[in-house]
Amino acid sequence: MRNRPEDAPLPYYEDFSPGHGDLPPRAWRPASDAARLSLDGTWDFRLSDTAEGADTAFATAEDFRPDAAAGWHPLAVPGHWVLQGHGAPAYTNVRYPFPVDPPRVPTENPTGDHRRVFDLPEEWPEDGESVLRFDGVESCARVWLNGRELGVFQGSRLPHEFAVGGLLRRAGNVLAVRVHQWSAGSYLEDQDMWWLPGIFREVNLLHRPAGAVEDHFVHAGFDHATGEGVLRVESSPAGRVLVPELGLDLATGEEARVPVEPWTAETPRLYTGELVTEGERVELRIGFRTVAIEDGLFKVNGRRVLFRGVNRHEFHPERGRALDLATMREDVLLMKRNNINAVRTSHYPPHPAFLQLCDELGLWVVDECDLETHGFCDFEDWRGNPVADERFTPALVDRARRMVERDKNHPSVVVWSLGNECGAGEGLGAMSRWIRERDPERAVHYENDHTSRDSDFYSRMYAPHAEVELIGRREEEALEDPELDAHRRSSPFLLCEYAHAMGNGPGGLAEYQRLFREHERCQGGFVWEWIDHGFPKTTADGVPYFGYGGDFGEELHDGSFVCDGLLFPDRTPSPGLLEYRKVIEPVLMEIDPVAGVVEVRNDQDFADLGAFAFEWVYEVEGESVAGGPLTVPPLGPGASARVELPGRPGTDRPGTGVWTVRAALAADTAWAARGHRVAWAQRAVGERAVEPAPTTPGPAPRRTDEGIALGPALFDARDGALLRLGGLAVPHAPRLDVWRAPTDNDLGASWQDDERHAEVWRALGLDRMRHRLDGVALADDGLTVRSRVAPAAAEVGLATTYHWRAVGDELLLTVTVQPEGPWRSTLPKVGLRLGLPAAYGTVTWFGGGPGEAYPDTRQAAALGRHRATVDALQTPYVRPQENGARADVRWAELAADGAPTLRVTAVDEPFTLTARRWTPEHLDAARHTSDLVPSETVWVHLDHAHHGMGSQSCGPGPLPEYHLLPREFRFAVRLAAR
Ligand code: GAL
């Protein structure tokens, strides 16, 4: 390393300023007739350990040859070098992975030199200007073309352009880019995600003909009183605006009013037009809509909007944040198909093509600036926070400006967000003022300063239900400053993050949705978050799994906290997404089987029900008896009606009758095919929902040479354990089980003030319960086995009695659990665990399904007959934990080829069923899915009760009604092997 004189100016990558040499930002355009040359592809690349470790000959020496120089490799651009075999990704949530001393960065500063040689295509025009555009480079770049330095920039997820016309040659142009992983800008980019340096979005050469559009701003409002669109397009230079579909041909700057169909996320009507200047034709995609804060509400086109949103990071398991168009489209389609109507682009502007997809397919967008300084929260009063340090203000305003200028023409973008988790500071005020001045036609959002000083919303993250309710009534605690309080209290409320979707959960979604419906101030929220950021890895013996923080040699990391999405890393929906989809359905239906009606409510904000077709089905014990279409009037938004069901179909089939009504797309849409289900409701009828315990007396147990015989079963004479049931030898007899492998939500987050349940459970020893046999008694009415279940070193215990009776070819097992001693904790669950031979690989059940469900995550489980293999019952949470329970089970059959089927029937109350090839203890010990190795046994759990899931991995725990408190439990099942 060369020495730096004390007073030497800091190098550009440690400069507070956003950079120099680049052009002012301008609007992104869907298409233009000006020439474009993509510079994506294979580049030459060299990695150095330090910012100045290598010389710049690669950029400046005319005769430089990467193939003749040391250390050069091919690299795909766009891409992150750490995902292409050079260095490794690193994950931290809040903490900066380097010493905090802004604007200085460590000497160890991975630096990637990128080089690409290109020719101009034949038809590249001779005249005009050309611009070199970078859509995203993390975190700081220095750029040369043909040996001439163009400039430097910071601001990773923002566009940067350089004028290069005079430097271009017809052939052999050398573009050189030096990218530093760390820069002063890194202090502004402390988002909770992987640190992934590189040129991760496209690089283009854009021809700018004389008279080309420098910048344009489409103002397309909707006057909901008259039904007219109000269009004005600003452009420099001036030109004409053509919208043939509306018969419009007007000058830029001029205003036109015409009747239009408005744009909303539900009805994303776009009009295609053109902006024509002397030198260029630019495509316009115009969506007419007007955003306003009115009557304390956020409104579009005069109506309150309810955000059913998600927070979306850009993530692909192989490509990191270098997303391709197909993946962006998949994200939008998945959102639409799962009833999501809004996205917060946490915590940076996404690839612009994503916003275009939101325009086309219909999603409300909160476009968030590339800004987070969360790591400073660990210091007293956020000491050193860049948003409170005026030397950073130009960089902050530059970021706001680059976002707004780039994205200003997207109708989907209705809110600008200043950034995430930066505490408070004047820099935020400067950003907000700049944005309001430039674009008064949208709302501004910021969460982390709870005075809402710079925000049009009162926004919070992870607020518990009770607090949301208080805010919904505008009765939150007052701020000290009356003016700020008045502003905040009259602002609409958003949960910019809630329902932390880490691992199993989030619980409590339905209860939040109820609050959003009840209180107009609560305009919905954005689940944290869309996708797990897990990178694929394989074990030494070739077993694939997803890795997370700590799996890449990081010195500091935050483990699996980066896997907290509604999608698994490969974009398979997790049960959380299915639950969310159910909870936010656009149509609400409630069946009253006695009155024979279904109450239908259109829960959309703009569209009527015309897009949906309705049907009904009547099933008995999961088998369809009859069904048909249901005629529902095309109710307007918010309207409801009672719709008659046909009379209950006659059938002599025994079992539980269930009504189901469904709403599905009546025709193909741009995002799903006809028949795609958007909503459903169910209601069981009939008295036989769950069978009561039989009362007829059975045979008495008797001692034999083999053990204790009772009806179809044999028990161990010493400990009363079930050995055999009919022709089924039971390797592990049923016994009480209270342990579950803690979920991320059970574990909670280290900063939580509230009791973290799993910590208490483990401290108490609920993961190492011992079973003491207290007695085996034979009586006329059956076999009774008494025991006490308790952990070492504890005074608490569970007095547990198993009472067995024979009823025909079945066994009736009744379990009584009586807590003893001073219990001060919740229980993970209460149920039975038994083990069957590994061949028992198929499960059929009548109950909730097809997916997993827990007490506060069970909206999506439909009562029906379901079937799955034991392997398919597992939910592969990236960090293994409790999963896979099927709730509300009335009966279940576990089958093996050539062996009797075990049938379990619920008595008095349904049970929760789980079957897996490993124990909860194995699940608990596993760090990755590859640690789960099938055993000789299929472990079957027949659970009577579970503690709720909640969202405590970041937010509140389960609601009190979902706490499983020790009390007397009594539950029963019938077992038969046939
Ligand atoms: C929030 C933050 C997100 C993410 C989340 C936890 O505080 O804004 O970026 O870190 O918590 O997963």
PDB file of N, CA, C and O and ligand atoms in Angstrom, residues 91 93-94 191-192 313 344 346-347 372 374 420-421 461-462 497 500 528-529 561 564 751 953-954, ligand 1:
ATOM      1  N   TYR A  91     -23.792 -11.656   4.583  1.00  0.00           N
ATOM      2  CA  TYR A  91     -25.092 -11.153   5.041  1.00  0.00           C
ATOM      3  C   TYR A  91     -25.002 -10.538   6.432  1.00  0.00           C
ATOM      4  O   TYR A  91     -24.568 -11.189   7.383  1.00  0.00           O
ATOM      5  N   ASN A  93     -27.688  -7.894   8.846  1.00  0.00           N
ATOM      6  CA  ASN A  93     -28.959  -7.184   8.886  1.00  0.00           C
ATOM      7  C   ASN A  93     -28.685  -5.708   9.174  1.00  0.00           C
ATOM      8  O   ASN A  93     -28.627  -4.885   8.275  1.00  0.00           O
ATOM      9  N   VAL A  94     -28.436  -5.396  10.438  1.00  0.00           N
ATOM     10  CA  VAL A  94     -28.290  -3.997  10.838  1.00  0.00           C
ATOM     11  C   VAL A  94     -26.830  -3.552  10.787  1.00  0.00           C
ATOM     12  O   VAL A  94     -26.513  -2.432  10.390  1.00  0.00           O
ATOM     13  N   GLN A 191     -29.098  -1.800   3.974  1.00  0.00           N
ATOM     14  CA  GLN A 191     -30.314  -2.600   3.965  1.00  0.00           C
ATOM     15  C   GLN A 191     -30.017  -4.011   4.481  1.00  0.00           C
ATOM     16  O   GLN A 191     -28.905  -4.509   4.347  1.00  0.00           O
ATOM     17  N   ASP A 192     -31.066  -4.617   5.035  1.00  0.00           N
ATOM     18  CA  ASP A 192     -30.985  -5.985   5.556  1.00  0.00           C
ATOM     19  C   ASP A 192     -31.003  -6.955   4.376  1.00  0.00           C
ATOM     20  O   ASP A 192     -32.066  -7.381   3.925  1.00  0.00           O
ATOM     21  N   HIS A 313     -37.752  -7.439  -2.091  1.00  0.00           N
ATOM     22  CA  HIS A 313     -36.358  -7.240  -2.465  1.00  0.00           C
ATOM     23  C   HIS A 313     -36.179  -7.894  -3.808  1.00  0.00           C
ATOM     24  O   HIS A 313     -36.892  -8.840  -4.155  1.00  0.00           O
ATOM     25  N   ARG A 344     -44.118  -2.682  -1.879  1.00  0.00           N
ATOM     26  CA  ARG A 344     -43.156  -1.656  -1.459  1.00  0.00           C
ATOM     27  C   ARG A 344     -41.801  -2.158  -1.929  1.00  0.00           C
ATOM     28  O   ARG A 344     -41.426  -3.296  -1.619  1.00  0.00           O
ATOM     29  N   SER A 346     -38.826  -2.467  -1.219  1.00  0.00           N
ATOM     30  CA  SER A 346     -37.865  -2.389  -0.122  1.00  0.00           C
ATOM     31  C   SER A 346     -36.481  -2.820  -0.595  1.00  0.00           C
ATOM     32  O   SER A 346     -36.359  -3.868  -1.184  1.00  0.00           O
ATOM     33  N   HIS A 347     -35.494  -2.119  -0.305  1.00  0.00           N
ATOM     34  CA  HIS A 347     -35.443  -0.735   0.157  1.00  0.00           C
ATOM     35  C   HIS A 347     -34.600   0.048  -0.844  1.00  0.00           C
ATOM     36  O   HIS A 347     -33.588   0.638  -0.494  1.00  0.00           O
ATOM     37  N   GLU A 372     -30.603   3.367   3.491  1.00  0.00           N
ATOM     38  CA  GLU A 372     -30.794   2.879   4.858  1.00  0.00           C
ATOM     39  C   GLU A 372     -29.480   3.072   5.608  1.00  0.00           C
ATOM     40  O   GLU A 372     -28.419   2.731   5.105  1.00  0.00           O
ATOM     41  N   HIS A 374     -29.216   2.016   8.999  1.00  0.00           N
ATOM     42  CA  HIS A 374     -29.654   1.379  10.231  1.00  0.00           C
ATOM     43  C   HIS A 374     -28.531   1.095  11.231  1.00  0.00           C
ATOM     44  O   HIS A 374     -28.739   1.112  12.445  1.00  0.00           O
ATOM     45  N   ASN A 420     -35.417   3.525   4.170  1.00  0.00           N
ATOM     46  CA  ASN A 420     -35.827   2.691   5.302  1.00  0.00           C
ATOM     47  C   ASN A 420     -34.868   2.882   6.459  1.00  0.00           C
ATOM     48  O   ASN A 420     -33.669   3.026   6.256  1.00  0.00           O
ATOM     49  N   GLU A 421     -35.378   2.905   7.644  1.00  0.00           N
ATOM     50  CA  GLU A 421     -34.589   2.821   8.871  1.00  0.00           C
ATOM     51  C   GLU A 421     -33.314   3.659   8.859  1.00  0.00           C
ATOM     52  O   GLU A 421     -32.204   3.130   8.872  1.00  0.00           O
ATOM     53  N   MET A 461     -43.863  -0.139  11.565  1.00  0.00           N
ATOM     54  CA  MET A 461     -43.619  -1.539  11.244  1.00  0.00           C
ATOM     55  C   MET A 461     -43.847  -2.412  12.474  1.00  0.00           C
ATOM     56  O   MET A 461     -43.505  -2.031  13.577  1.00  0.00           O
ATOM     57  N   TYR A 462     -44.469  -3.555  12.262  1.00  0.00           N
ATOM     58  CA  TYR A 462     -44.647  -4.596  13.282  1.00  0.00           C
ATOM     59  C   TYR A 462     -45.447  -4.133  14.504  1.00  0.00           C
ATOM     60  O   TYR A 462     -45.304  -4.691  15.589  1.00  0.00           O
ATOM     61  N   GLU A 497     -44.359  -2.416   7.147  1.00  0.00           N
ATOM     62  CA  GLU A 497     -43.932  -3.807   7.317  1.00  0.00           C
ATOM     63  C   GLU A 497     -44.769  -4.387   8.438  1.00  0.00           C
ATOM     64  O   GLU A 497     -45.005  -3.734   9.447  1.00  0.00           O
ATOM     65  N   HIS A 500     -44.056 -10.702   9.970  1.00  0.00           N
ATOM     66  CA  HIS A 500     -42.716 -11.140   9.562  1.00  0.00           C
ATOM     67  C   HIS A 500     -42.757 -12.608   9.138  1.00  0.00           C
ATOM     68  O   HIS A 500     -42.946 -13.495   9.962  1.00  0.00           O
ATOM     69  N   TRP A 528     -43.716  -8.422   5.562  1.00  0.00           N
ATOM     70  CA  TRP A 528     -42.271  -8.591   5.410  1.00  0.00           C
ATOM     71  C   TRP A 528     -41.989 -10.075   5.307  1.00  0.00           C
ATOM     72  O   TRP A 528     -42.231 -10.773   6.255  1.00  0.00           O
ATOM     73  N   GLU A 529     -41.478 -10.613   4.220  1.00  0.00           N
ATOM     74  CA  GLU A 529     -41.195  -9.998   2.970  1.00  0.00           C
ATOM     75  C   GLU A 529     -41.543 -10.975   1.881  1.00  0.00           C
ATOM     76  O   GLU A 529     -42.067 -12.046   2.166  1.00  0.00           O
ATOM     77  N   PHE A 561     -31.833 -14.888   9.310  1.00  0.00           N
ATOM     78  CA  PHE A 561     -32.767 -13.758   9.306  1.00  0.00           C
ATOM     79  C   PHE A 561     -33.007 -13.228   7.883  1.00  0.00           C
ATOM     80  O   PHE A 561     -33.929 -12.464   7.637  1.00  0.00           O
ATOM     81  N   ASP A 564     -36.840 -14.849   5.224  1.00  0.00           N
ATOM     82  CA  ASP A 564     -38.057 -14.458   5.949  1.00  0.00           C
ATOM     83  C   ASP A 564     -39.144 -14.056   4.972  1.00  0.00           C
ATOM     84  O   ASP A 564     -39.850 -13.086   5.170  1.00  0.00           O
ATOM     85  N   TRP A 751     -33.710  -8.719  20.232  1.00  0.00           N
ATOM     86  CA  TRP A 751     -34.028  -7.402  20.794  1.00  0.00           C
ATOM     87  C   TRP A 751     -35.441  -7.334  21.388  1.00  0.00           C
ATOM     88  O   TRP A 751     -35.857  -6.300  21.881  1.00  0.00           O
ATOM     89  N   SER A 953     -40.509 -13.343  15.373  1.00  0.00           N
ATOM     90  CA  SER A 953     -39.151 -13.317  14.821  1.00  0.00           C
ATOM     91  C   SER A 953     -38.750 -11.874  14.531  1.00  0.00           C
ATOM     92  O   SER A 953     -37.572 -11.586  14.357  1.00  0.00           O
ATOM     93  N   CYS A 954     -39.723 -10.984  14.483  1.00  0.00           N
ATOM     94  CA  CYS A 954     -39.404  -9.558  14.372  1.00  0.00           C
ATOM     95  C   CYS A 954     -40.485  -8.713  15.040  1.00  0.00           C
ATOM     96  O   CYS A 954     -40.214  -7.637  15.521  1.00  0.00           O
TER      97      CYS A 954
HETATM   98  C1  GAL B   1     -37.248  -4.270   9.401  1.00  0.00           C
HETATM   99  C2  GAL B   1     -36.443  -3.791   8.226  1.00  0.00           C
HETATM  100  C3  GAL B   1     -36.349  -4.813   7.130  1.00  0.00           C
HETATM  101  C4  GAL B   1     -35.979  -6.139   7.713  1.00  0.00           C
HETATM  102  C5  GAL B   1     -36.990  -6.538   8.736  1.00  0.00           C
HETATM  103  C6  GAL B   1     -36.648  -7.817   9.426  1.00  0.00           C
HETATM  104  O1  GAL B   1     -36.931  -3.564  10.533  1.00  0.00           O
HETATM  105  O2  GAL B   1     -36.972  -2.610   7.711  1.00  0.00           O
HETATM  106  O3  GAL B   1     -35.401  -4.404   6.204  1.00  0.00           O
HETATM  107  O4  GAL B   1     -34.742  -6.053   8.323  1.00  0.00           O
HETATM  108  O5  GAL B   1     -37.024  -5.589   9.746  1.00  0.00           O
HETATM  109  O6  GAL B   1     -36.557  -8.880   8.583  1.00  0.00           O
END
